[in-house]
Amino acid sequence: MSTSREHFSSKIGFILAAAGSAVGIGNLVGFPVAATKNGGGAFLIIYALFVAFICLPVMLAEMGLGRRAQHSPYKAYAELGQDTKRWRIAGWLATITPFMIAVFYMVITVWIFGYLFQTLSGNLDIIAQPDYFGKFVNDYSFVGYLVAVTVIINFILVGGVRKGIERASKILMPTLFLMLVLLVIFVLTLDNAMAGVEFYLVPDFSKIDGSVINGALAQAFFSLSLGMGILITYGSYFRRSDDIVTSGKLVAITDTAVAFTAGLMTLPAIFAIYPDTNPESLSDSSVSMIFSFFPQIFMQLSDIVGYGFATVAASIFFLLAFVAAITSLVSIIEVPTSSFMERHNVSRKKALLAMGFAITLLTLLAATSFGLLPWVSNVAHYAGVDKSLFDVIVDVFYDTILPLNGLLICLFVRFRWKRKNFAAELSEGNPNYQTSWLHKYVDFSIGTFIPVILAVIFANTVATKFFGTSFL
Ligand code: PHE
């Protein structure tokens, strides 16, 4: 075990950092809208069950593997997998996936930064114009915003685990909670807000079908940052005396609580401004919600509270989204960075320079997917649709490979690491674990039905995304 490996200084440091990773753009808009469209409270119940019964065991497996190995994913799988080719592939996948997801997430974060900048400059009326987003994504001002976001991320990551990631999370996460609560209170005071709350909370079980269930699990998986190598890496920054089990539970609860609370902001805001909205007509795409729909909502809001106040509310919203996105990006870029440090035995600065350069370059390329470069905008064709580079990255890495990585870690625990060693690892820092119900449940589920469910989701996603058919 490397003695120079950095560690989080405290449990709360880890929890805030991991929650910072988990709480992202998906929590603020994607989750609330998915819930409202797919059965309200019924979706919320299913989602919560998935978090507790499927995601938590996978989360503990990732954290446990990381702490056991004290390495980032590639080396962790290689070492504990006793250097077999099969497990090296799992480690490689857990390294390339965050790299590629970082690229697509970076594009969205840079856009958010651009919108924040415009709002703060008093240009809410401009970004609320219906054709603004289309023009914005094809404008070279992107490069300036990209440079600013890259500088901020590098500024945090260069500080390392304690002085960078942990310190930033300790400042940014409480700020995020505060901004969210402020917006919720403000939105709930608007007329008609309660109609939104109703759509969000009242259960409608008739909406639940195979594809809603698949979507809920995929959303929970993504939201908890599973399958991206992040929790393996953060787990490796855990000390042996730290309590993985309680920390994992708290991260899952925090992430779910933030997603739930965000629904009390997003839906009431929509219904306060557009009382006749049909929930089914809301866009599935968080991107179009954030960049097209929300600016219009804030602009309409200025009729009620005045332009100045609407600008303040919009600025807080984009700042909230930006903070949520930055803390997620920090965690995801840390994975390839720490792997690079380990593999090439170089300093954090050098690894960051290499990774930062590679990710920025690919981000620039992916950002031309919307018309700037015709061949990037139309790089592939499958399931009857033309796809841009951005679409391909989302389809392959975000939608498809995540459940596959989840499946692989379950198989790894069951067939290679062995469940008794996994349980022994979780007991360190939590001596009562071996006698708990949770242990019995995790032990059974991770080796039986969780991998089966993840395999079905993986197969269904491949069928839907690449062949245009679905069996769920
Ligand atoms: N959990 C994040 C979200 O909900 C997803 C994510 C995590 C994306 C880490 C990138 C990096 O948005």
XYZ file of C-alpha atoms and ligand atoms in Angstrom:
484
model
C 0.000 0.000 0.000
C 1.323 3.395 -0.918
C 2.129 5.389 2.174
C 2.015 8.730 0.405
C -1.602 8.372 -0.686
C -3.705 11.322 0.370
C -6.755 10.816 2.536
C -9.829 12.803 3.433
C -9.304 14.416 6.806
C -12.707 13.503 8.196
C -15.882 11.587 7.556
C -17.798 14.790 6.929
C -15.149 15.807 4.398
C -15.717 12.602 2.496
C -19.503 12.846 2.736
C -19.560 16.405 1.408
C -17.150 15.537 -1.389
C -19.130 12.452 -2.412
C -22.418 14.323 -2.073
C -20.866 17.081 -4.186
C -20.236 14.495 -6.834
C -23.707 13.001 -6.569
C -25.654 16.246 -6.476
C -25.533 17.482 -10.048
C -27.598 18.861 -12.858
C -29.596 15.622 -12.833
C -30.925 16.407 -9.366
C -32.109 19.907 -10.118
C -34.166 19.430 -13.230
C -33.908 15.878 -14.617
C -35.198 14.138 -11.523
C -38.155 16.460 -10.722
C -39.379 16.489 -14.299
C -39.032 12.702 -14.657
C -41.020 12.259 -11.447
C -43.806 14.603 -12.538
C -44.186 12.996 -15.934
C -44.047 9.455 -14.670
C -46.533 9.151 -11.863
C -45.477 11.764 -9.271
C -45.377 10.188 -5.838
C -45.478 6.725 -7.397
C -42.196 7.461 -9.182
C -40.739 8.913 -5.988
C -41.484 5.725 -4.076
C -39.967 3.490 -6.742
C -36.950 5.755 -6.975
C -36.389 5.670 -3.206
C -36.669 1.867 -3.198
C -34.085 1.625 -5.969
C -31.701 3.908 -4.105
C -31.977 1.854 -0.921
C -32.132 -1.666 -2.311
C -30.093 -1.592 -5.499
C -27.862 1.459 -5.563
C -26.651 1.419 -1.957
C -25.099 -2.078 -2.195
C -23.333 -1.122 -5.457
C -22.156 2.091 -3.839
C -20.703 0.201 -0.860
C -18.978 -2.215 -3.248
C -17.297 0.649 -5.111
C -16.196 2.385 -1.930
C -15.051 -0.877 -0.371
C -12.997 -1.862 -3.403
C -11.338 1.559 -3.463
C -10.430 1.527 0.192
C -9.187 -2.054 0.126
C -6.921 -1.395 -2.838
C -5.918 2.193 -1.980
C -5.710 2.740 -5.688
C -7.820 4.316 -8.379
C -10.037 2.006 -10.462
C -7.576 0.672 -12.999
C -5.004 -0.484 -10.478
C -7.641 -1.449 -7.926
C -9.241 -3.938 -10.303
C -5.853 -5.110 -11.534
C -4.493 -5.768 -8.046
C -7.524 -7.285 -6.408
C -8.389 -9.081 -9.635
C -4.944 -10.698 -9.466
C -3.936 -9.236 -12.753
C -6.289 -11.212 -14.918
C -7.198 -9.725 -18.265
C -10.913 -9.839 -17.527
C -10.688 -7.565 -14.508
C -8.200 -5.286 -16.169
C -10.930 -4.568 -18.707
C -13.322 -3.642 -15.875
C -10.670 -1.278 -14.471
C -10.040 0.210 -17.872
C -13.776 0.769 -18.409
C -14.054 2.420 -14.989
C -11.329 4.854 -16.091
C -12.403 5.676 -19.635
C -16.082 6.106 -18.664
C -15.498 9.087 -16.341
C -13.150 10.583 -18.910
C -15.841 10.552 -21.592
C -18.674 11.573 -19.263
C -16.488 14.468 -18.135
C -16.431 15.661 -21.735
C -20.197 15.767 -22.177
C -20.790 17.153 -18.688
C -18.183 19.800 -19.324
C -20.041 21.020 -22.404
C -23.211 21.497 -20.341
C -21.314 23.117 -17.455
C -19.694 25.594 -19.812
C -23.127 26.516 -21.179
C -24.407 27.026 -17.636
C -21.457 29.263 -16.944
C -22.255 31.243 -20.090
C -25.868 31.674 -19.007
C -24.789 32.666 -15.508
C -22.439 35.234 -16.980
C -25.186 36.635 -19.216
C -27.710 36.765 -16.386
C -25.272 38.524 -14.081
C -24.583 41.004 -16.864
C -28.261 41.933 -16.853
C -29.089 40.078 -20.070
C -31.925 37.875 -18.859
C -34.146 39.291 -21.606
C -31.622 38.185 -24.227
C -31.152 34.615 -23.017
C -34.938 34.274 -22.756
C -35.415 34.831 -26.476
C -36.682 31.592 -28.024
C -33.889 31.304 -30.589
C -31.073 32.319 -28.209
C -29.906 28.821 -27.255
C -29.570 27.739 -30.892
C -27.351 30.749 -31.566
C -25.462 30.428 -28.284
C -24.280 26.849 -28.911
C -22.871 27.864 -32.264
C -21.029 30.881 -30.986
C -17.298 30.989 -30.384
C -17.780 32.731 -27.033
C -17.906 29.103 -25.851
C -14.114 29.048 -25.897
C -13.877 31.894 -23.392
C -16.330 30.251 -21.020
C -14.513 26.925 -21.414
C -11.226 28.515 -20.390
C -12.864 30.012 -17.281
C -14.440 26.690 -16.234
C -11.178 24.806 -16.839
C -9.284 27.285 -14.669
C -11.805 26.908 -11.811
C -11.699 23.099 -11.903
C -7.934 22.980 -12.061
C -7.691 25.466 -9.247
C -9.665 23.051 -7.040
C -8.046 19.825 -8.191
C -4.474 21.038 -8.005
C -4.933 21.394 -4.243
C -5.290 17.620 -3.975
C -7.707 15.648 -1.826
C -7.746 17.664 1.405
C -6.803 21.151 0.355
C -8.601 20.957 -2.963
C -11.574 18.616 -3.215
C -12.465 18.484 0.477
C -12.002 22.173 1.156
C -13.995 23.210 -1.929
C -16.814 20.807 -1.017
C -16.971 22.177 2.509
C -17.574 25.645 1.115
C -19.610 24.864 -1.981
C -22.031 22.261 -0.649
C -23.473 24.337 2.212
C -23.728 27.263 -0.247
C -25.633 24.995 -2.621
C -28.059 23.866 0.111
C -28.655 27.465 1.102
C -29.359 28.637 -2.445
C -31.700 25.732 -3.026
C -33.685 26.404 0.139
C -33.903 30.121 -0.699
C -35.264 29.371 -4.152
C -37.756 26.823 -2.803
C -39.103 29.316 -0.273
C -39.357 32.021 -2.907
C -41.056 29.806 -5.509
C -43.555 28.378 -3.037
C -44.822 31.876 -2.275
C -45.906 32.402 -5.896
C -49.571 31.975 -6.832
C -50.373 28.595 -8.363
C -47.182 27.054 -7.023
C -49.219 24.395 -5.263
C -50.483 22.980 -8.571
C -46.884 22.026 -9.315
C -46.421 20.482 -5.889
C -49.524 18.420 -6.503
C -48.336 17.029 -9.834
C -45.015 16.267 -8.226
C -46.284 14.473 -5.153
C -49.677 12.882 -5.788
C -49.061 9.262 -6.822
C -50.474 7.932 -10.067
C -49.562 4.264 -10.303
C -51.184 3.860 -13.716
C -48.186 5.641 -15.265
C -45.712 3.035 -14.055
C -44.560 0.638 -16.763
C -41.347 -1.134 -17.744
C -39.767 1.879 -19.326
C -40.583 4.137 -16.347
C -38.998 1.573 -14.023
C -35.945 1.326 -16.258
C -35.727 5.134 -16.329
C -36.044 5.438 -12.550
C -33.216 2.998 -11.946
C -30.999 4.604 -14.569
C -31.670 8.020 -13.016
C -30.855 6.759 -9.510
C -27.675 5.125 -10.752
C -26.489 8.246 -12.506
C -27.519 10.518 -9.700
C -25.487 8.604 -7.129
C -22.450 8.773 -9.429
C -22.267 4.991 -9.706
C -20.423 3.148 -12.461
C -18.096 6.080 -13.053
C -15.127 4.993 -10.957
C -15.672 8.026 -8.734
C -16.564 6.177 -5.563
C -13.747 3.687 -6.098
C -11.354 6.626 -6.271
C -12.900 8.483 -3.330
C -13.017 5.194 -1.388
C -9.275 4.934 -1.902
C -8.927 8.252 -0.079
C -10.649 6.746 2.941
C -8.642 5.723 5.991
C -9.016 2.231 7.383
C -10.695 3.593 10.493
C -13.378 5.455 8.511
C -16.893 4.097 8.448
C -17.775 3.333 4.830
C -21.241 2.002 5.578
C -22.596 5.022 7.428
C -20.905 7.405 4.993
C -22.438 5.608 2.009
C -25.886 5.774 3.565
C -25.512 9.480 4.287
C -24.371 10.251 0.751
C -27.372 8.357 -0.671
C -29.747 10.175 1.673
C -28.252 13.606 0.940
C -28.389 13.113 -2.802
C -31.987 11.892 -2.704
C -33.027 14.663 -0.334
C -31.531 17.317 -2.610
C -33.244 15.813 -5.667
C -36.538 15.720 -3.795
C -36.159 19.294 -2.556
C -35.268 20.486 -6.041
C -38.679 19.227 -7.143
C -40.222 21.715 -4.739
C -38.480 24.452 -6.694
C -38.647 23.249 -10.297
C -42.280 22.141 -10.571
C -43.920 24.977 -8.633
C -41.901 27.458 -10.709
C -43.191 25.938 -13.935
C -46.810 25.871 -12.777
C -46.738 29.308 -11.177
C -45.743 30.833 -14.494
C -47.601 28.483 -16.861
C -50.602 27.204 -14.861
C -52.006 25.276 -17.822
C -48.911 23.175 -18.397
C -49.651 19.586 -19.208
C -47.008 17.624 -17.280
C -46.717 15.122 -20.114
C -45.616 17.854 -22.472
C -42.568 18.790 -20.381
C -39.341 18.011 -22.160
C -37.411 14.904 -21.131
C -34.240 16.740 -21.863
C -32.681 18.606 -18.963
C -30.720 20.585 -21.524
C -33.771 22.080 -23.176
C -35.393 22.679 -19.783
C -32.405 24.561 -18.383
C -31.415 26.535 -21.438
C -34.690 27.192 -23.197
C -37.573 26.812 -20.786
C -36.151 28.213 -17.562
C -34.888 31.529 -18.954
C -38.408 32.099 -20.288
C -39.859 31.305 -16.884
C -37.585 33.846 -15.223
C -38.452 36.429 -17.870
C -42.173 35.899 -17.273
C -41.470 36.172 -13.579
C -40.333 39.737 -14.122
C -43.979 40.631 -14.838
C -44.770 39.600 -11.273
C -41.726 40.683 -9.284
C -39.934 43.105 -11.629
C -36.898 42.632 -13.897
C -34.308 43.250 -11.198
C -35.700 40.665 -8.848
C -36.241 38.140 -11.631
C -32.589 38.630 -12.614
C -31.513 37.930 -9.040
C -33.636 34.751 -8.941
C -32.269 33.610 -12.324
C -28.700 34.314 -11.199
C -29.173 32.246 -8.062
C -30.645 29.436 -10.139
C -27.754 29.364 -12.624
C -25.226 29.708 -9.804
C -26.882 26.778 -8.045
C -26.712 24.691 -11.213
C -23.115 25.784 -11.761
C -22.006 24.824 -8.242
C -23.793 21.472 -8.559
C -22.078 20.852 -11.889
C -18.599 21.961 -10.787
C -18.494 19.679 -7.741
C -19.556 16.766 -9.967
C -16.962 17.616 -12.598
C -14.227 17.840 -9.978
C -15.013 14.304 -8.833
C -15.159 12.871 -12.305
C -11.944 14.469 -13.542
C -10.187 13.260 -10.400
C -10.622 9.648 -11.610
C -8.516 9.772 -14.782
C -6.168 12.245 -13.087
C -5.375 9.973 -10.174
C -5.101 6.967 -12.493
C -2.630 8.900 -14.613
C -0.600 9.869 -11.541
C -0.415 6.261 -10.445
C 0.301 4.752 -13.803
C 2.963 7.149 -14.945
C 4.270 8.047 -11.540
C 3.982 11.764 -12.151
C 2.957 14.670 -9.933
C -0.649 15.815 -9.595
C 0.195 18.972 -11.517
C 1.559 17.062 -14.493
C -1.327 14.588 -14.492
C -3.817 17.443 -14.362
C -2.080 19.196 -17.189
C -2.289 16.086 -19.356
C -5.891 15.224 -18.454
C -7.050 18.837 -18.505
C -5.577 19.278 -21.953
C -7.122 16.077 -23.315
C -10.566 16.751 -21.827
C -10.585 20.391 -22.928
C -9.657 19.406 -26.465
C -12.373 16.765 -26.669
C -14.864 19.156 -25.077
C -14.097 21.684 -27.797
C -14.706 19.041 -30.409
C -17.925 17.817 -28.773
C -19.140 21.403 -28.518
C -19.067 21.719 -32.291
C -21.740 18.987 -32.459
C -24.564 21.459 -32.877
C -23.853 22.723 -36.331
C -20.420 24.371 -36.169
C -18.638 21.420 -37.786
C -20.942 19.413 -40.048
C -19.021 16.122 -39.759
C -19.049 16.292 -35.928
C -22.727 17.162 -35.980
C -23.421 14.061 -38.019
C -20.822 11.558 -37.041
C -22.920 8.364 -36.880
C -26.272 6.930 -37.757
C -28.063 4.267 -35.743
C -31.565 3.298 -34.637
C -32.779 5.313 -37.595
C -31.363 8.627 -36.369
C -28.367 10.795 -37.308
C -26.118 11.315 -34.317
C -23.591 13.973 -33.405
C -20.417 13.298 -31.455
C -22.140 14.691 -28.347
C -25.076 12.275 -28.822
C -22.751 9.312 -29.291
C -20.855 10.099 -26.091
C -24.143 10.389 -24.169
C -25.614 7.201 -25.672
C -22.519 5.066 -25.224
C -21.031 6.217 -21.959
C -23.829 7.826 -20.013
C -26.694 5.553 -20.990
C -25.091 2.233 -21.805
C -21.786 1.709 -20.050
C -22.911 2.916 -16.589
C -25.138 -0.105 -15.850
C -22.463 -2.345 -17.386
C -19.869 -0.982 -14.945
C -22.352 -1.590 -12.115
C -22.839 -5.140 -13.295
C -19.083 -5.695 -13.467
C -18.479 -4.610 -9.882
C -21.200 -6.979 -8.656
C -19.617 -9.846 -10.579
C -16.246 -8.818 -9.251
C -17.429 -8.975 -5.648
C -19.165 -12.289 -6.192
C -16.593 -14.196 -8.234
C -13.225 -12.646 -7.577
C -13.009 -10.560 -4.442
C -15.536 -12.824 -2.649
C -18.345 -11.650 -0.480
C -16.706 -12.500 2.821
C -13.720 -10.296 2.019
C -16.051 -7.516 0.935
C -17.980 -7.817 4.207
C -14.740 -7.820 6.195
C -13.722 -4.616 4.434
C -16.994 -2.891 5.274
C -16.646 -3.977 8.896
C -13.482 -1.959 9.307
C -14.639 1.293 10.795
C -18.073 -0.231 11.457
C -17.602 -3.242 13.740
C -21.328 -3.977 14.002
C -21.740 -4.380 10.272
C -21.257 -8.167 10.169
C -24.191 -8.717 12.503
C -26.521 -6.197 10.848
C -29.511 -6.755 8.566
C -27.857 -4.568 6.000
C -24.965 -7.010 5.793
C -27.309 -9.926 5.217
C -29.161 -8.005 2.547
C -26.066 -6.673 0.752
C -24.396 -10.057 0.873
C -27.357 -11.771 -0.735
C -28.451 -9.135 -3.223
C -25.085 -8.187 -4.678
C -24.396 -11.757 -5.712
C -27.870 -12.573 -7.010
C -30.593 -10.280 -8.264
C -28.791 -6.918 -8.467
C -26.444 -8.113 -11.245
C -29.404 -9.718 -13.021
C -31.371 -6.461 -12.946
C -28.363 -4.465 -14.128
C -27.775 -6.962 -16.944
C -31.402 -6.588 -18.078
C -31.147 -2.790 -17.976
C -27.904 -2.919 -19.939
C -29.400 -5.205 -22.597
C -32.558 -3.115 -22.832
C -30.548 0.093 -23.204
C -28.454 -1.423 -25.997
C -31.659 -2.566 -27.736
C -33.335 0.841 -27.361
C -30.407 3.105 -28.090
C -28.753 1.249 -30.913
C -31.452 -0.913 -32.466
C -34.563 1.163 -31.825
C -36.503 -1.581 -30.021
C -37.198 -2.107 -26.363
C -38.289 -5.207 -24.499
C -39.226 -3.506 -21.244
N -24.682 12.748 -10.104
C -24.500 13.702 -11.129
C -25.818 14.368 -11.527
O -26.836 14.010 -11.023
C -23.927 13.006 -12.278
C -22.485 13.195 -12.439
C -21.605 12.914 -11.446
C -22.031 13.684 -13.593
C -20.309 13.137 -11.628
C -20.734 13.931 -13.791
C -19.884 13.670 -12.791
O -25.837 15.262 -12.348
